[in-house]
Coordinates of C-alpha atoms in Angstrom, one line a residue:
Chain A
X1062 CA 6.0 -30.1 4.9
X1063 CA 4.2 -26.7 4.0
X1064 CA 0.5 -26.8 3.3
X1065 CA 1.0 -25.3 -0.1
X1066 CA 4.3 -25.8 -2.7
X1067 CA 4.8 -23.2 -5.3
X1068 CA 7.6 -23.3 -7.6
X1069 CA 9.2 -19.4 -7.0
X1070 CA 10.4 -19.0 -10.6
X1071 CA 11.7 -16.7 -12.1
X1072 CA 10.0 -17.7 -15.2
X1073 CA 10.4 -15.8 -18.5
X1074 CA 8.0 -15.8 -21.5
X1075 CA 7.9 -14.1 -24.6
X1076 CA 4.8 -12.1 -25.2
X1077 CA 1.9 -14.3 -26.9
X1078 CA 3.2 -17.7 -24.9
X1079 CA 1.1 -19.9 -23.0
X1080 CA 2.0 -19.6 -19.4
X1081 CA 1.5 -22.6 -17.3
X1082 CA 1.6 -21.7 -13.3
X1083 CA 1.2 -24.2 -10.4
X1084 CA 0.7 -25.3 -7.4
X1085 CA 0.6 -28.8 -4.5
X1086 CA -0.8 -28.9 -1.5
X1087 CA -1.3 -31.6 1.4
X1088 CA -4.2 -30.5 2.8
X1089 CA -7.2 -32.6 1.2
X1090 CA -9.7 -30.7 3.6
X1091 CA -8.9 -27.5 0.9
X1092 CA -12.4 -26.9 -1.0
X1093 CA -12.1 -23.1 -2.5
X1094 CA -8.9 -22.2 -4.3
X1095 CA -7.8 -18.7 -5.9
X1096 CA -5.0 -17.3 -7.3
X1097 CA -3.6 -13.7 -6.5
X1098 CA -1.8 -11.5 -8.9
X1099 CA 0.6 -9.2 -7.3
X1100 CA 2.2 -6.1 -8.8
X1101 CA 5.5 -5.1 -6.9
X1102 CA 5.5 -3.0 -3.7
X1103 CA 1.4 -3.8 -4.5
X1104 CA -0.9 -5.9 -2.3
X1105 CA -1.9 -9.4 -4.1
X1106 CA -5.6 -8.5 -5.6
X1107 CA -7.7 -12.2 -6.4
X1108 CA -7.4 -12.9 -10.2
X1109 CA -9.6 -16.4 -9.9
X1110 CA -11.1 -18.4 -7.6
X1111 CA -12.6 -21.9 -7.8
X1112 CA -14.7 -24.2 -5.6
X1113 CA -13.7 -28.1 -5.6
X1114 CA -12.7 -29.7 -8.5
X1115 CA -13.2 -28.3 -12.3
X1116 CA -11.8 -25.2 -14.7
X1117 CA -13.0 -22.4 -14.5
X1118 CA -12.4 -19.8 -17.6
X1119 CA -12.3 -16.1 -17.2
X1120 CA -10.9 -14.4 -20.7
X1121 CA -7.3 -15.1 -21.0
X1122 CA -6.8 -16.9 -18.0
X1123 CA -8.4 -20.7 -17.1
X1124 CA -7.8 -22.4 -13.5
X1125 CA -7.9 -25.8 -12.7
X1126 CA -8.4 -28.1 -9.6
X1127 CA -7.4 -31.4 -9.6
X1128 CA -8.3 -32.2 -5.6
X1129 CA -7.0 -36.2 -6.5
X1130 CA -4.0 -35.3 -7.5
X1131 CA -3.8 -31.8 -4.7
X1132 CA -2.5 -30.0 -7.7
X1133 CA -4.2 -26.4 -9.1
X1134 CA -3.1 -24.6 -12.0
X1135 CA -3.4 -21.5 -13.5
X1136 CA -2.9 -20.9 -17.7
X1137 CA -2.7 -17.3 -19.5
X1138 CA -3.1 -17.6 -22.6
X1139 CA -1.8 -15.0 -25.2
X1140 CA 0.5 -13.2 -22.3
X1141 CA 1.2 -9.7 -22.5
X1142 CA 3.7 -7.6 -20.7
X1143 CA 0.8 -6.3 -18.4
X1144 CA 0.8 -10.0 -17.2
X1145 CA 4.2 -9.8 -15.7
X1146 CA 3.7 -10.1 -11.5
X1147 CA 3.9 -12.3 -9.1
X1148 CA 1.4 -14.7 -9.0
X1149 CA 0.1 -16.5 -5.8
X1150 CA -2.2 -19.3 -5.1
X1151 CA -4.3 -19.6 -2.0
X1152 CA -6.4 -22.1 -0.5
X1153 CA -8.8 -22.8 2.3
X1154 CA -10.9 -25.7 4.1
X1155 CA -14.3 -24.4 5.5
X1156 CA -12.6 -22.5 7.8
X1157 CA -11.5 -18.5 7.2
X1158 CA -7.7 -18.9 7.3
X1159 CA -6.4 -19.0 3.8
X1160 CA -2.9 -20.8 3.1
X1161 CA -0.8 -19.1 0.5
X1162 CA 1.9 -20.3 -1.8
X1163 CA 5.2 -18.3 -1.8
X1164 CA 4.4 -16.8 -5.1
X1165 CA 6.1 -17.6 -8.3
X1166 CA 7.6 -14.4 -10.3
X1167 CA 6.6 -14.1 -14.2
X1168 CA 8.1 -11.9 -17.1
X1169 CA 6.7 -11.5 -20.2
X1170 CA 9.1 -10.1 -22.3
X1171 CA 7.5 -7.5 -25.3
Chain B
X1281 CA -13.8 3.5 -1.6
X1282 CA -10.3 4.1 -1.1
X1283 CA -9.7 0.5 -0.7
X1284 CA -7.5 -0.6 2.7
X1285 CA -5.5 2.0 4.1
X1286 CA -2.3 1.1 5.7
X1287 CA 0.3 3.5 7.7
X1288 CA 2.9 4.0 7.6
X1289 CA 4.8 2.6 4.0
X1290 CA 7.7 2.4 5.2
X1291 CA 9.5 1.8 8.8
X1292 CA 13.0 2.2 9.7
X1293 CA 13.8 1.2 13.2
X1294 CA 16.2 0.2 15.8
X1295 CA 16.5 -2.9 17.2
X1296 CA 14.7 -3.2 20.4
X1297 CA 12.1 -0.2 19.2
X1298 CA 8.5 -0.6 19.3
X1299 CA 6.8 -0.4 16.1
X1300 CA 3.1 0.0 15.5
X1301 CA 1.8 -0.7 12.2
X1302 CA -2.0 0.5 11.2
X1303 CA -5.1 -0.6 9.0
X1304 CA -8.3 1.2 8.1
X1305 CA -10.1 -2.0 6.5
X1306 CA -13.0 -1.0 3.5
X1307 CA -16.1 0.1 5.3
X1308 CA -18.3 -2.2 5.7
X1309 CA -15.9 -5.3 5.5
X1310 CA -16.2 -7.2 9.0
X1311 CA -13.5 -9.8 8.5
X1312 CA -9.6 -8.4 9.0
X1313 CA -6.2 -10.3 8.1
X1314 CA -2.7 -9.2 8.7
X1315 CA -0.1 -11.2 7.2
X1316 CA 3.9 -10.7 6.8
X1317 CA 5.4 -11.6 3.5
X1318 CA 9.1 -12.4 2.8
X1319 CA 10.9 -13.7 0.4
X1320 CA 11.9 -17.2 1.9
X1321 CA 8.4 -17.7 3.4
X1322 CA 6.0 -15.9 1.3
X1323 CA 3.0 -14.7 2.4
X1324 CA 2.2 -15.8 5.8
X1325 CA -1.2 -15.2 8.0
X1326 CA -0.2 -13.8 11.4
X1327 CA -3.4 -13.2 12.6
X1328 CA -7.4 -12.5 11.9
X1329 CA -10.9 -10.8 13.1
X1330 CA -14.1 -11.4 12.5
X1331 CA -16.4 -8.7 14.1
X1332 CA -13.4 -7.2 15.9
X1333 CA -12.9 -10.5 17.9
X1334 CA -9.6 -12.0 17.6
X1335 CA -10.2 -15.6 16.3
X1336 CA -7.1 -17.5 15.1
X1337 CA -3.8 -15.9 16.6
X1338 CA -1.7 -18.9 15.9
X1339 CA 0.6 -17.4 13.2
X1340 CA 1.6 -14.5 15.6
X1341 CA 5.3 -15.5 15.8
X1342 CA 5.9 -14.8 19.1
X1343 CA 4.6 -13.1 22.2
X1344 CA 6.3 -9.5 20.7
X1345 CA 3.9 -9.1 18.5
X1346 CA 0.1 -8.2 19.1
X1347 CA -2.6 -7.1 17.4
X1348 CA -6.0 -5.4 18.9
X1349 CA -8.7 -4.5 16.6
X1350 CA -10.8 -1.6 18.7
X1351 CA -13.1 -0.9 16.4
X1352 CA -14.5 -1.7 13.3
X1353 CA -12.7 0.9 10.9
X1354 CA -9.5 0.8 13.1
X1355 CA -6.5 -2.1 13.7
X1356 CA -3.0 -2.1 14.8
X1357 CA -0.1 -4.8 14.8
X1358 CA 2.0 -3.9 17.4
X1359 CA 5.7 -5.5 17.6
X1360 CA 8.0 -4.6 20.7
X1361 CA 10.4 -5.1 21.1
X1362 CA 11.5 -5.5 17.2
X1363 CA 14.5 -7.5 16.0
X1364 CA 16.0 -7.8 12.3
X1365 CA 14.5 -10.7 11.6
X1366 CA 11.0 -8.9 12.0
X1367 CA 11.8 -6.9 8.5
X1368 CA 8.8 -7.6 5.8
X1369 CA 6.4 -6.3 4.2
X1370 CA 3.4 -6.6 6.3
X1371 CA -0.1 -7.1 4.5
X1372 CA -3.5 -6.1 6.1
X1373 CA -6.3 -7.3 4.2
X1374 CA -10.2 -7.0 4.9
X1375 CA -13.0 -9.1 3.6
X1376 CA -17.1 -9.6 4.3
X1377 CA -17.0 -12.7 6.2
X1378 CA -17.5 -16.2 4.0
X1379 CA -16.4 -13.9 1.0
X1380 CA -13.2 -15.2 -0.5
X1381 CA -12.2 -12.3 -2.3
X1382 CA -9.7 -10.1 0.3
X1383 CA -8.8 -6.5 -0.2
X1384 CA -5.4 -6.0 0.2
X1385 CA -3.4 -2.9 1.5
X1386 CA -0.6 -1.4 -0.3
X1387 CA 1.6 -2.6 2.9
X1388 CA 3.9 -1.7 5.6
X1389 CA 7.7 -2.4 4.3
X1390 CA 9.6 -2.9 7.7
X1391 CA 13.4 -3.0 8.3
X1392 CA 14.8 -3.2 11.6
X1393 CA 18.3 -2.6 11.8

């Protein structure tokens, strides 16, 4: 079993949906959690990033950590075509080796 | 800053060539990552310094590849002999140490053929 599950998509949204995107993981030592947005043929640049359990809210986009369930989220609200990426989550225990998901590819269709 | 700086974009090789891939990590940053991304695997952490000390090598696939890190503003991932099944795009990344947020190159795309 991988450390982290992330459902590849595609997904497809017209502009103004909510987007719901997320992740599992098994690891129950994971205490800081972030998401990456990556453009193609870009590098993933960190979007959010969370510590423990709890939202967190930054403009259009809210994360979420539900450490008793192992299950984070990620919402965009009113999504734009700028939005469309890939977007990753990564994880970490105390340690400095982060665990990525395989990324799951969003279109926001204008 | 000009952010990470990797070289060279793109690398078209031969099977059984040696391929060095480099990083210039942000000034200042002490903590370096180089990863491999595919498609079936995602983005996968082969290896990481902190201070220019190798400290968790465990995702290096296999004993063709190595990485050295001989200075602070200077790292190379090294893979020789290469086989197809090397060809990604290959991630450096530099962070301060205990930061969460890494800065990621624009990338190495690899193919091997």
């Amino acid at each position: 079993q991988k450390e982290v599950e992330q459902d590849p998509g595609p997904l497809s949204v017209p502009e103004g949906a909510i987007v719901s995107l997320n992740c599992t993981y098994s690891n129950s030592a994971f205490q800081y959690f972030m998401w990456y947005r990556q453009y193609s043929r870009k590098g993933p640049e960190l979007l959010m990033y969370t510590y423990s359990s709890g939202n967190k809210e930054d403009g259009r986009f809210t994360a979420q950590v539900d450490k008793s369930s192992k299950y984070i989220s990620l919402f965009i609200r009113d999504s734009q075509p700028s939005d469309s990426a890939t977007y990753l989550c990564a994880m970490r225990s105390t340690g400095n080796q982060f665990y990525f998901g395989t990324g799951t590819s969003l279109t926001v269709i204008p | 800053d000009a952010g990470v700086i990797q070289s060279p974009r793109h690398e078209v090789t031969e099977m059984g060539q040696e391929v060095t891939l480099r990083c210039k990590p942000i000034s200042g940053h002490n903590s370096l990552f180089w990863y491999r991304q595919t498609m079936m695997r995602g983005l996968e952490l082969l290896i990481y310094f902190n201070n220019n000390v190798p400290i968790d090598d465990s995702g290096m696939p296999e004993d063709r590849f190595s990485a050295k890190m001989p200075n602070a503003s200077f790292s190379t991932l090294k893979i020789q002999p290469s086989e197809p099944r090397d060809s990604a795009v290959y991630f450096c990344a530099s962070s301060f140490a205990g930061n969460d947020e890494q800065y990621f190159g624009p990338g190495t795309r690899l193919t091997v053929t």
